[in-house]
Structures are given as structure tokens and as C-alpha cells.
CSV table of C-alpha atoms in Angstrom, one decimal:
chain,number,residue,atom,x,y,z
A,986,UNK,CA,-15.9,67.9,61.8
A,987,UNK,CA,-15.9,71.7,61.8
A,988,UNK,CA,-14.0,71.6,65.1
A,989,UNK,CA,-11.6,69.1,63.7
A,990,UNK,CA,-11.0,71.2,60.6
A,991,UNK,CA,-10.3,74.3,62.7
A,992,UNK,CA,-8.2,72.8,65.6
A,993,UNK,CA,-6.7,69.5,64.7
A,994,UNK,CA,-6.3,69.7,60.9
A,995,UNK,CA,-3.8,72.6,60.8
A,996,UNK,CA,-1.6,70.7,63.3
A,997,UNK,CA,-2.0,67.6,61.3
A,998,UNK,CA,-0.7,69.6,58.3
A,999,UNK,CA,2.7,69.9,60.0
A,1000,UNK,CA,2.5,66.1,60.7
A,1001,UNK,CA,2.1,65.7,56.9
A,1002,UNK,CA,5.4,67.5,56.5
A,1003,UNK,CA,6.9,65.5,59.3
A,1004,UNK,CA,5.9,62.2,57.8
A,1005,UNK,CA,7.1,63.2,54.3
A,1006,UNK,CA,10.5,64.3,55.7
A,1007,UNK,CA,11.0,61.0,57.5
A,1008,UNK,CA,9.8,58.6,54.8
A,1009,UNK,CA,11.5,60.2,51.8
A,1010,UNK,CA,14.9,59.0,53.1
A,1011,UNK,CA,13.7,55.5,52.7
A,1012,UNK,CA,12.9,56.4,49.1
A,1013,UNK,CA,16.1,58.5,48.5
A,1014,UNK,CA,18.4,56.5,50.8
A,1015,UNK,CA,19.8,54.1,48.1
A,1016,UNK,CA,20.3,57.1,45.8
A,1017,UNK,CA,22.1,59.2,48.4
A,1018,UNK,CA,24.3,56.3,49.4
A,1019,UNK,CA,25.5,55.9,45.9
A,1020,UNK,CA,25.9,59.7,45.2
A,1021,UNK,CA,27.9,60.3,48.4
A,1022,UNK,CA,29.5,56.9,48.6
A,1023,UNK,CA,27.9,56.2,52.1
A,1024,UNK,CA,28.4,52.9,53.9
A,1025,UNK,CA,25.4,51.3,55.7
A,1026,UNK,CA,26.5,52.7,59.0
A,1027,UNK,CA,27.0,56.2,57.5
A,1028,UNK,CA,23.6,56.2,55.9
A,1029,UNK,CA,22.1,55.0,59.2
A,1030,UNK,CA,23.9,57.8,61.0
A,1031,UNK,CA,22.6,60.4,58.5
A,1032,UNK,CA,19.0,59.2,59.1
A,1033,UNK,CA,19.6,58.9,62.8
A,1034,UNK,CA,20.8,62.5,63.2
A,1035,UNK,CA,17.3,63.7,62.3
A,1036,UNK,CA,15.9,61.6,65.1
A,1037,UNK,CA,18.6,62.6,67.5
A,1038,UNK,CA,17.6,66.3,67.1
A,1039,UNK,CA,14.0,65.2,67.3
A,1040,UNK,CA,14.6,63.5,70.6
A,1041,UNK,CA,16.7,66.3,72.0
A,1042,UNK,CA,13.9,68.8,71.4
A,1043,UNK,CA,11.2,66.7,73.1
A,1044,UNK,CA,11.3,67.7,76.7
A,1045,UNK,CA,11.7,71.4,76.1
A,1046,UNK,CA,9.0,71.3,73.4
A,1047,UNK,CA,6.6,69.5,75.7
A,1048,UNK,CA,7.2,72.0,78.5
A,1049,UNK,CA,6.8,74.9,76.0
A,1050,UNK,CA,3.5,73.6,74.7
A,1051,UNK,CA,2.1,73.1,78.2
A,1052,UNK,CA,3.1,76.7,79.2
A,1053,UNK,CA,2.5,78.7,76.0
A,1054,UNK,CA,0.1,76.6,73.9
A,1055,UNK,CA,0.4,74.5,70.7
A,1056,UNK,CA,-0.5,77.5,68.4
A,1057,UNK,CA,2.5,79.6,69.3
A,1058,UNK,CA,5.0,76.8,69.6
A,1059,UNK,CA,4.0,75.1,66.3
A,1060,UNK,CA,4.0,78.3,64.3
A,1061,UNK,CA,7.6,78.9,65.2
A,1062,UNK,CA,8.7,75.3,64.9
A,1063,UNK,CA,7.2,75.0,61.4
A,1064,UNK,CA,9.5,77.9,60.3
A,1065,UNK,CA,12.5,76.1,61.9
A,1066,UNK,CA,11.6,73.0,59.8
A,1067,UNK,CA,11.5,75.2,56.7
A,1068,UNK,CA,15.0,76.4,57.5
A,1069,UNK,CA,16.2,72.8,57.8
A,1070,UNK,CA,14.7,71.9,54.4
A,1071,UNK,CA,16.5,74.9,52.8
A,1072,UNK,CA,19.8,73.8,54.3
A,1073,UNK,CA,19.3,70.3,52.8
A,1074,UNK,CA,18.4,71.8,49.4
A,1075,UNK,CA,21.7,73.8,49.2
A,1076,UNK,CA,24.0,71.2,50.8
A,1077,UNK,CA,27.2,70.5,48.9
A,1078,UNK,CA,28.3,67.5,51.1
A,1079,UNK,CA,27.2,65.1,53.7
A,1080,UNK,CA,27.9,67.5,56.5
A,1081,UNK,CA,25.5,70.1,55.1
A,1082,UNK,CA,22.9,67.5,54.5
A,1083,UNK,CA,23.3,66.2,58.1
A,1084,UNK,CA,23.0,69.7,59.5
A,1085,UNK,CA,19.9,70.3,57.5
A,1086,UNK,CA,18.4,67.1,58.9
A,1087,UNK,CA,19.3,68.1,62.4
A,1088,UNK,CA,17.5,71.5,62.0
A,1089,UNK,CA,14.5,69.8,60.4
A,1090,UNK,CA,14.4,67.3,63.3
A,1091,UNK,CA,14.0,70.2,65.8
A,1092,UNK,CA,11.4,71.8,63.6
A,1093,UNK,CA,9.0,68.9,63.3
A,1094,UNK,CA,9.6,67.6,66.8
A,1095,UNK,CA,6.2,68.5,68.3
A,1096,UNK,CA,3.9,67.2,65.6
A,1097,UNK,CA,2.1,64.5,67.5
A,1098,UNK,CA,2.6,66.2,70.8
A,1099,UNK,CA,0.8,69.3,69.8
A,1100,UNK,CA,-2.1,67.3,68.4
A,1101,UNK,CA,-2.4,65.3,71.6
A,1102,UNK,CA,-2.3,68.4,73.8
A,1103,UNK,CA,-5.0,70.2,71.8
A,1104,UNK,CA,-7.2,67.1,71.5
A,1105,UNK,CA,-7.0,66.5,75.2
A,1106,UNK,CA,-8.3,70.1,75.8
A,1107,UNK,CA,-11.1,70.0,73.2
A,1108,UNK,CA,-12.5,66.4,73.2
A,1109,UNK,CA,-13.9,64.0,75.7
A,1110,UNK,CA,-11.4,61.5,77.1
A,1111,UNK,CA,-12.8,58.6,75.1
A,1112,UNK,CA,-12.6,60.5,71.9
A,1113,UNK,CA,-8.9,61.7,72.2
A,1114,UNK,CA,-7.5,58.5,70.7
A,1115,UNK,CA,-10.0,58.5,67.8
A,1116,UNK,CA,-9.5,62.2,66.9
A,1117,UNK,CA,-5.7,61.9,67.2
A,1118,UNK,CA,-5.9,58.9,64.9
A,1119,UNK,CA,-7.7,61.0,62.3
A,1120,UNK,CA,-5.0,63.6,62.7
A,1121,UNK,CA,-2.2,61.0,62.3
A,1122,UNK,CA,-4.1,59.7,59.2
A,1123,UNK,CA,-3.8,63.1,57.6
A,1124,UNK,CA,-0.1,63.1,58.4
A,1125,UNK,CA,0.2,59.7,56.9
A,1126,UNK,CA,-0.6,61.2,53.5
A,1127,UNK,CA,2.9,62.7,53.8
A,1128,UNK,CA,4.3,59.1,53.9
A,1129,UNK,CA,2.4,58.4,50.6
A,1130,UNK,CA,3.7,61.6,49.0
A,1131,UNK,CA,7.2,60.5,49.9
A,1132,UNK,CA,7.0,57.2,48.0
A,1133,UNK,CA,5.8,57.1,44.4
A,1134,UNK,CA,5.2,60.8,44.0
A,1135,UNK,CA,8.8,61.6,45.2
A,1136,UNK,CA,10.2,58.8,42.9
A,1137,UNK,CA,8.3,60.5,40.0
A,1138,UNK,CA,9.4,64.0,40.9
A,1139,UNK,CA,13.1,63.3,41.4
A,1140,UNK,CA,13.9,62.9,37.7
A,1141,UNK,CA,12.1,66.2,37.1
A,1142,UNK,CA,13.3,68.5,39.9
A,1143,UNK,CA,16.0,66.4,41.6
A,1144,UNK,CA,16.4,65.6,45.3
A,1145,UNK,CA,17.2,69.2,46.0
A,1146,UNK,CA,13.9,70.3,44.5
A,1147,UNK,CA,12.1,67.9,46.9
A,1148,UNK,CA,13.6,69.8,49.8
A,1149,UNK,CA,12.7,73.2,48.3
A,1150,UNK,CA,9.1,72.0,48.0
A,1151,UNK,CA,9.0,70.8,51.6
A,1152,UNK,CA,10.4,74.2,52.8
A,1153,UNK,CA,7.5,76.0,51.0
A,1154,UNK,CA,4.9,73.6,52.5
A,1155,UNK,CA,6.3,74.1,56.1
A,1156,UNK,CA,6.1,77.9,55.7
A,1157,UNK,CA,2.5,77.6,54.5
A,1158,UNK,CA,1.5,75.3,57.4
A,1159,UNK,CA,3.1,77.8,59.9
A,1160,UNK,CA,0.8,80.5,58.7
A,1161,UNK,CA,-2.3,78.2,58.7
A,1162,UNK,CA,-1.6,77.2,62.4
A,1163,UNK,CA,-1.2,80.8,63.5
A,1164,UNK,CA,-4.5,81.9,61.8
A,1165,UNK,CA,-6.7,78.9,62.8
A,1166,UNK,CA,-5.6,77.2,66.1
A,1167,UNK,CA,-6.9,78.8,69.4
A,1168,UNK,CA,-4.4,79.4,72.2
A,1169,UNK,CA,-6.3,77.3,74.8
A,1170,UNK,CA,-9.2,74.9,75.1
A,1171,UNK,CA,-12.7,75.9,76.1
A,1172,UNK,CA,-12.7,77.0,79.7
A,1173,UNK,CA,-9.1,76.1,80.2
A,1174,UNK,CA,-7.3,78.4,82.7
A,1175,UNK,CA,-4.1,80.1,81.8
A,1176,UNK,CA,-1.0,78.2,82.8
A,1177,UNK,CA,-0.2,78.6,86.5
A,1178,UNK,CA,2.5,81.1,87.3
A,1179,UNK,CA,5.0,78.8,88.9
A,1180,UNK,CA,8.7,78.8,88.7
A,1181,UNK,CA,10.4,77.2,85.7
A,1182,UNK,CA,12.2,74.8,88.0
A,1183,UNK,CA,8.8,73.5,89.3
A,1184,UNK,CA,7.5,73.0,85.8
A,1185,UNK,CA,10.6,71.1,84.8
A,1186,UNK,CA,10.4,69.1,87.9
A,1187,UNK,CA,7.1,67.6,86.7
A,1188,UNK,CA,9.1,65.5,84.3
A,1189,UNK,CA,10.5,63.6,87.3
A,1190,UNK,CA,7.1,62.7,88.5
A,1191,UNK,CA,6.1,61.5,85.0
A,1192,UNK,CA,9.2,59.3,84.6
A,1193,UNK,CA,8.8,57.8,88.0
A,1194,UNK,CA,5.1,57.1,87.7
A,1195,UNK,CA,4.3,53.3,87.8
A,1196,UNK,CA,2.0,53.5,84.7
A,1197,UNK,CA,4.8,55.2,82.7
A,1198,UNK,CA,7.4,52.7,83.8
A,1199,UNK,CA,5.1,49.8,83.0
A,1200,UNK,CA,3.7,50.8,79.6
A,1201,UNK,CA,5.9,53.5,78.0
A,1202,UNK,CA,8.8,51.2,77.0
A,1203,UNK,CA,6.6,48.9,74.9
A,1204,UNK,CA,4.6,51.8,73.4
A,1205,UNK,CA,7.8,53.6,72.6
A,1206,UNK,CA,9.4,50.6,71.0
A,1207,UNK,CA,6.2,50.0,68.9
A,1208,UNK,CA,6.5,53.4,67.4
A,1209,UNK,CA,10.3,53.2,67.2
A,1210,UNK,CA,10.1,50.1,65.0
A,1211,UNK,CA,7.8,52.0,62.6
A,1212,UNK,CA,10.1,55.1,62.5
A,1213,UNK,CA,13.2,52.9,62.0
A,1214,UNK,CA,11.9,51.0,59.0
A,1215,UNK,CA,9.7,53.6,57.4
A,1216,UNK,CA,12.4,56.3,57.9
A,1217,UNK,CA,15.2,54.3,56.4
A,1218,UNK,CA,15.6,50.5,56.4
A,1219,UNK,CA,12.4,49.3,54.6
A,1220,UNK,CA,13.8,50.6,51.3
A,1221,UNK,CA,17.2,48.9,51.5
A,1222,UNK,CA,15.5,45.7,52.8
A,1223,UNK,CA,13.2,45.7,49.7
A,1224,UNK,CA,16.3,46.1,47.5
A,1225,UNK,CA,18.6,43.6,49.1
A,1226,UNK,CA,16.3,40.9,50.5
A,1227,UNK,CA,13.1,41.5,48.5
A,1228,UNK,CA,15.2,41.8,45.3
A,1229,UNK,CA,12.9,44.6,44.0
A,1230,UNK,CA,13.9,47.3,41.5
A,1231,UNK,CA,13.6,51.0,42.2
A,1232,UNK,CA,10.1,51.5,40.7
A,1233,UNK,CA,8.8,48.4,42.6
A,1234,UNK,CA,10.3,49.6,45.8
A,1235,UNK,CA,8.5,52.9,45.5
A,1236,UNK,CA,5.2,51.0,45.1
A,1237,UNK,CA,5.9,48.8,48.0
A,1238,UNK,CA,6.8,51.8,50.2
A,1239,UNK,CA,3.4,53.2,49.1
A,1240,UNK,CA,1.8,50.0,50.5
A,1241,UNK,CA,3.7,50.7,53.7
A,1242,UNK,CA,2.3,54.2,53.8
A,1243,UNK,CA,-1.2,52.9,53.1
A,1244,UNK,CA,-0.9,50.5,56.1
A,1245,UNK,CA,0.2,53.5,58.2
A,1246,UNK,CA,-2.9,55.4,57.0
A,1247,UNK,CA,-5.4,52.6,57.7
A,1248,UNK,CA,-3.7,51.9,61.0
A,1249,UNK,CA,-3.7,55.5,62.2
A,1250,UNK,CA,-7.4,56.0,61.7
A,1251,UNK,CA,-8.5,52.4,62.5
A,1252,UNK,CA,-6.5,51.8,65.7
A,1253,UNK,CA,-7.4,55.2,67.1
A,1254,UNK,CA,-11.1,54.7,66.4
A,1255,UNK,CA,-11.0,51.1,67.7
A,1256,UNK,CA,-9.3,52.1,70.9
A,1257,UNK,CA,-11.9,54.8,71.5
A,1258,UNK,CA,-14.7,52.4,70.8
A,1259,UNK,CA,-13.4,49.7,73.1
A,1260,UNK,CA,-12.7,52.2,75.9
A,1261,UNK,CA,-16.3,53.5,75.7
A,1262,UNK,CA,-17.4,49.8,76.1
A,1263,UNK,CA,-15.3,49.4,79.2
A,1264,UNK,CA,-12.1,47.7,77.9
A,1265,UNK,CA,-8.6,48.7,79.0
A,1266,UNK,CA,-7.3,51.8,77.0
A,1267,UNK,CA,-4.1,49.8,76.2
A,1268,UNK,CA,-5.9,46.8,74.6
A,1269,UNK,CA,-5.4,48.0,71.0
A,1270,UNK,CA,-1.7,48.8,71.5
A,1271,UNK,CA,-1.2,45.4,73.2
A,1272,UNK,CA,-2.7,43.6,70.2
A,1273,UNK,CA,-0.5,45.7,67.8
A,1274,UNK,CA,2.6,44.8,69.7
A,1275,UNK,CA,1.8,41.1,69.2
A,1276,UNK,CA,1.1,41.7,65.5
A,1277,UNK,CA,4.3,43.5,64.7
A,1278,UNK,CA,6.3,40.7,66.5
A,1279,UNK,CA,4.7,38.1,64.2
A,1280,UNK,CA,5.5,40.2,61.2
A,1281,UNK,CA,9.1,40.4,62.2
A,1282,UNK,CA,9.3,36.6,62.5
A,1283,UNK,CA,7.9,36.4,59.0
A,1284,UNK,CA,10.5,38.9,57.7
A,1285,UNK,CA,13.3,36.9,59.4
A,1286,UNK,CA,12.0,33.8,57.5
A,1287,UNK,CA,12.0,35.9,54.3
A,1288,UNK,CA,8.5,35.9,52.8
A,1289,UNK,CA,7.9,35.2,49.1
A,1290,UNK,CA,9.4,37.9,46.8
A,1291,UNK,CA,6.3,38.6,44.8
A,1292,UNK,CA,4.9,42.2,44.9
A,1293,UNK,CA,1.6,41.1,46.5
A,1294,UNK,CA,3.2,39.1,49.3
A,1295,UNK,CA,5.8,41.8,50.1
A,1296,UNK,CA,3.1,44.5,50.0
A,1297,UNK,CA,0.9,42.6,52.4
A,1298,UNK,CA,3.8,42.0,54.8
A,1299,UNK,CA,4.9,45.6,55.0
A,1300,UNK,CA,1.3,46.8,55.1
A,1301,UNK,CA,0.8,44.7,58.2
A,1302,UNK,CA,4.0,46.0,59.7
A,1303,UNK,CA,2.9,49.6,59.3
A,1304,UNK,CA,-0.7,48.8,60.4
A,1305,UNK,CA,0.6,47.5,63.7
A,1306,UNK,CA,3.2,50.3,64.2
A,1307,UNK,CA,0.5,52.9,63.7
A,1308,UNK,CA,-1.1,52.0,67.0
A,1309,UNK,CA,1.6,53.8,68.9
A,1310,UNK,CA,-0.4,57.1,69.3
A,1311,UNK,CA,-3.3,55.1,70.9
A,1312,UNK,CA,-0.8,54.0,73.5
A,1313,UNK,CA,0.3,57.6,74.0
A,1314,UNK,CA,-3.3,58.6,74.7
A,1315,UNK,CA,-3.8,55.7,77.1
A,1316,UNK,CA,-0.8,56.6,79.2
A,1317,UNK,CA,-1.7,60.3,79.1
A,1318,UNK,CA,-5.0,59.5,80.8
A,1319,UNK,CA,-3.2,58.6,83.9
A,1320,UNK,CA,-2.2,62.3,84.3
A,1321,UNK,CA,-4.0,65.7,84.2
A,1322,UNK,CA,-4.6,67.6,81.0
A,1323,UNK,CA,-2.2,70.3,82.2
A,1324,UNK,CA,0.6,67.7,81.8
A,1325,UNK,CA,-0.5,66.3,78.4
A,1326,UNK,CA,2.3,67.9,76.5
A,1327,UNK,CA,5.0,66.7,78.9
A,1328,UNK,CA,3.6,63.2,79.2
A,1329,UNK,CA,3.6,62.8,75.4
A,1330,UNK,CA,7.1,64.2,75.0
A,1331,UNK,CA,8.4,61.9,77.8
A,1332,UNK,CA,7.2,58.9,75.8
A,1333,UNK,CA,8.4,60.5,72.6
A,1334,UNK,CA,11.9,61.1,73.8
A,1335,UNK,CA,12.1,57.5,74.9
A,1336,UNK,CA,10.9,56.4,71.5
A,1337,UNK,CA,13.3,58.7,69.5
A,1338,UNK,CA,16.3,57.6,71.5
A,1339,UNK,CA,15.4,54.1,70.5
A,1340,UNK,CA,15.1,55.1,66.9
A,1341,UNK,CA,18.5,56.7,67.0
A,1342,UNK,CA,20.0,53.6,68.5
A,1343,UNK,CA,18.2,51.2,66.2
A,1344,UNK,CA,18.9,52.9,63.0
A,1345,UNK,CA,22.6,53.0,63.8
A,1346,UNK,CA,22.7,49.4,65.2
A,1347,UNK,CA,21.1,48.0,62.1
A,1348,UNK,CA,23.7,49.8,60.0
A,1349,UNK,CA,26.5,48.4,62.2
A,1350,UNK,CA,25.0,44.9,61.9
A,1351,UNK,CA,24.8,45.1,58.1
A,1352,UNK,CA,28.4,46.3,57.9
A,1353,UNK,CA,29.5,43.1,59.5
A,1354,UNK,CA,29.1,41.4,56.1
A,1355,UNK,CA,30.9,42.5,52.9
A,1356,UNK,CA,28.7,44.4,50.5
A,1357,UNK,CA,27.3,42.4,47.6
A,1358,UNK,CA,28.2,43.0,43.9
A,1359,UNK,CA,25.4,45.5,43.2
A,1360,UNK,CA,26.4,47.7,46.1
A,1361,UNK,CA,23.7,46.5,48.5
A,1362,UNK,CA,24.1,44.7,51.8
A,1363,UNK,CA,24.0,41.0,52.6
A,1364,UNK,CA,20.5,39.7,53.3
A,1365,UNK,CA,21.8,37.7,56.3
A,1366,UNK,CA,22.5,41.0,58.1
A,1367,UNK,CA,18.9,42.0,57.9
A,1368,UNK,CA,17.8,38.8,59.6
A,1369,UNK,CA,20.1,39.4,62.5
A,1370,UNK,CA,18.9,43.0,62.8
A,1371,UNK,CA,15.3,41.9,63.0
A,1372,UNK,CA,16.2,39.2,65.6
A,1373,UNK,CA,17.7,42.0,67.7
A,1374,UNK,CA,14.5,44.2,67.6
A,1375,UNK,CA,12.4,41.1,68.3
A,1376,UNK,CA,14.4,40.4,71.4
A,1377,UNK,CA,14.1,44.0,72.6
A,1378,UNK,CA,10.3,43.8,72.1
A,1379,UNK,CA,10.2,40.6,74.2
A,1380,UNK,CA,12.0,42.3,77.0
A,1381,UNK,CA,9.8,45.4,76.9
A,1382,UNK,CA,6.7,43.2,76.7
A,1383,UNK,CA,7.7,41.2,79.8
A,1384,UNK,CA,8.1,44.5,81.7
A,1385,UNK,CA,4.6,45.6,80.5
A,1386,UNK,CA,3.0,42.4,81.8
A,1387,UNK,CA,4.3,42.9,85.3
A,1388,UNK,CA,1.8,44.4,87.7
A,1389,UNK,CA,2.0,48.1,88.6
């Protein structure tokens, strides 16, 4: 655990900031929509801008981490994230808020990638998924912090104060990474002195690899569903379909975050355990894909509106969605450690493009119905949006089941 505390934990600290930044829009989204008179599509676009920047940074960030190491890259990016939070804190309109979210998206873009790279260098292959799961578990506390704690803090410091607080945390994590994380793994050679064009060209080999083409779409969609709902649409769904008041929504989003925490540690450890016993590294992600599909069917059917029932449903949704990093680790094993950063970012950029499209598409679908009397969106729209994501998952799953 000393090794984990020195190497993985500081990088997980930036994942904490990442998760908090993503999740708090689900908590603050209804408030921002009312304050700035945003439609569903405009709110979806505001949230999606964050993920668009996140996606645009993926390939350059993956290359940078492979060439210069997670320590240097993450130290700088944490400061970029802090600048984005500051822009949000001082924003006077939706443009300023969107700009801040874009800068923040760049800053936190390598959270999972850096952990996977470092863990690949420092741990045995059958421990990478487990140790990454522990790191994602630490990051998941950011999701919890963005639910009930944020709801309690908003009346005291306002939503601007939340952004100021996140900026201070990002700067502190930047210093922690610089002090604690080594430049390279034990015995790892310095990056080869090849031309930049050759290094960039490795992405072509990754995207053409049969294992990537077979597994990456389903793994990316699994994580994208989690990002899409945790990052925005779970909160409005709980208001409009679940008929929950603001305080109850915060508690239910806390249940979502708890599912993410349990799933992050549990699925990673289970994947490592099963791999050591000879099972396919993708077994746990496969099971999670089936689980999240069943939860979507239940959400389309509209589960009972009691707090316990809704909490269990969204806990299960997050639990299954948290298996995405196990899929990242499984696909990464098909490539050398020197490409770990680029493989992970290749999956991540696919996932984040999906998040951008899904967050916007759900908003467009909801806007097909007139808004209801209390300012929310028609429950029927949510059902059609879930049917759309379920159909996409079926297509991706069919591709995954085809032989390499």
C-alpha cells in the first residue's frame, strides 16, 4: 500500500477533482437551467462542451504521457483545470461558463489515462485492473462530494464558491503529483528518440488493431453511459420521471456515486482475480454491459418512485458503468507498456465523442415535447432517449461478439 500511496494515489487525487467537476453539473444543472433560462438542448450542450474538450485533448495527452511521463503532464494539466474552475467562478453569462468548462475539460483529460500508464509500469499485468480500480474508487469520492455536500454548500457559498473550492483543490493536487510521482517505472528505459511523426503514427496501428475494433466500442459505450447520466441527465430524470424534490435528488445522486465507488473497486478486483484464475480479461466488462442494459430496460418501464427503489436502480446503473476501466486494462494488455497511454486515450476519445453526442441527443429528444408546468421535461422523452442508448448498446455488443 505504500507504493499505491506514493504512485497511484496522487494521480487519483486529480481523478477526485475530475469526478467532482463532472458530477456537480447533475446536481447544479436544474439550478443553472432556471438561472440562465436554458432549454434542455442548451443545458445538454453546456455539459457536452466539457466532454468535447476532454475528447479533443485525449490523443495529444496520451502521446505526451508516453513520451514525457505522467508526473510532468499531470502537474501541468492540474493547473489548467484550476484555471478552468476560476473562469467558471467569475463567469457572468453562459458563454463564460461554457469557456470555463472547456478549459476544465482539457485540464482533467488525462485522469484515468495517467493512472493506467503508471500502474502498467509499476504492477504485474494481473494487478493493473485491481490497482486502477482502487484509484478510480478514490476518484469516486469526488462524485459523492458533488451530491449532498455540494447541495449543502450551495446555500452557504453559492455555485461560484464551489468553483473556487475546486480551483484550490486542483492546485494542491498539482503540487502533490510533482512531489510524489516518479518520472518512470522501475527499470523502464527512457522513451526512444524517434520522430514525432512515428510516435503519432502508432495511433493508426492501435485504431486498426483487431482487438481494438472488436472490444473498444462496447467498452467506450459502457463508460459513456455512465458519464452521460452521472454528468447531467440523472438529476433531471429524478426530477421529471422520479418526481423527487431537490433534497431527495441529492440523496439519490449520492446513491449513484456510492454505486460508482463500489463498482470501481469491486469490478477491478474481480477482473484481476478472474484473470489470475485463467478467465478472459474482458469477462467482467461483458457482465457489466449486460447489467446496464437490463437497468435501462427497467428505467424505460419506470420503476416505483420510492426513494429505496430509485436508489437501488441508479446504484445498479453506476455499479455496472464503473466496469469501464477494467475493459480499458483488458484491451491495453494486447499492446506493449510503451503504448499504454495511447491505447487508453484511443478508447477514451471514442468514449468522450459518444458522451458529447449522447448528452446533446438526449437534450434534442427531450425538446421534442413541450416543457411541463413546473419547468421540467416530459417523462416520455426520457423513455425514448433510453431506448436510443439501448439500441446503440445492442449494435456495439453484436460487433463485440463477432470473432477477431
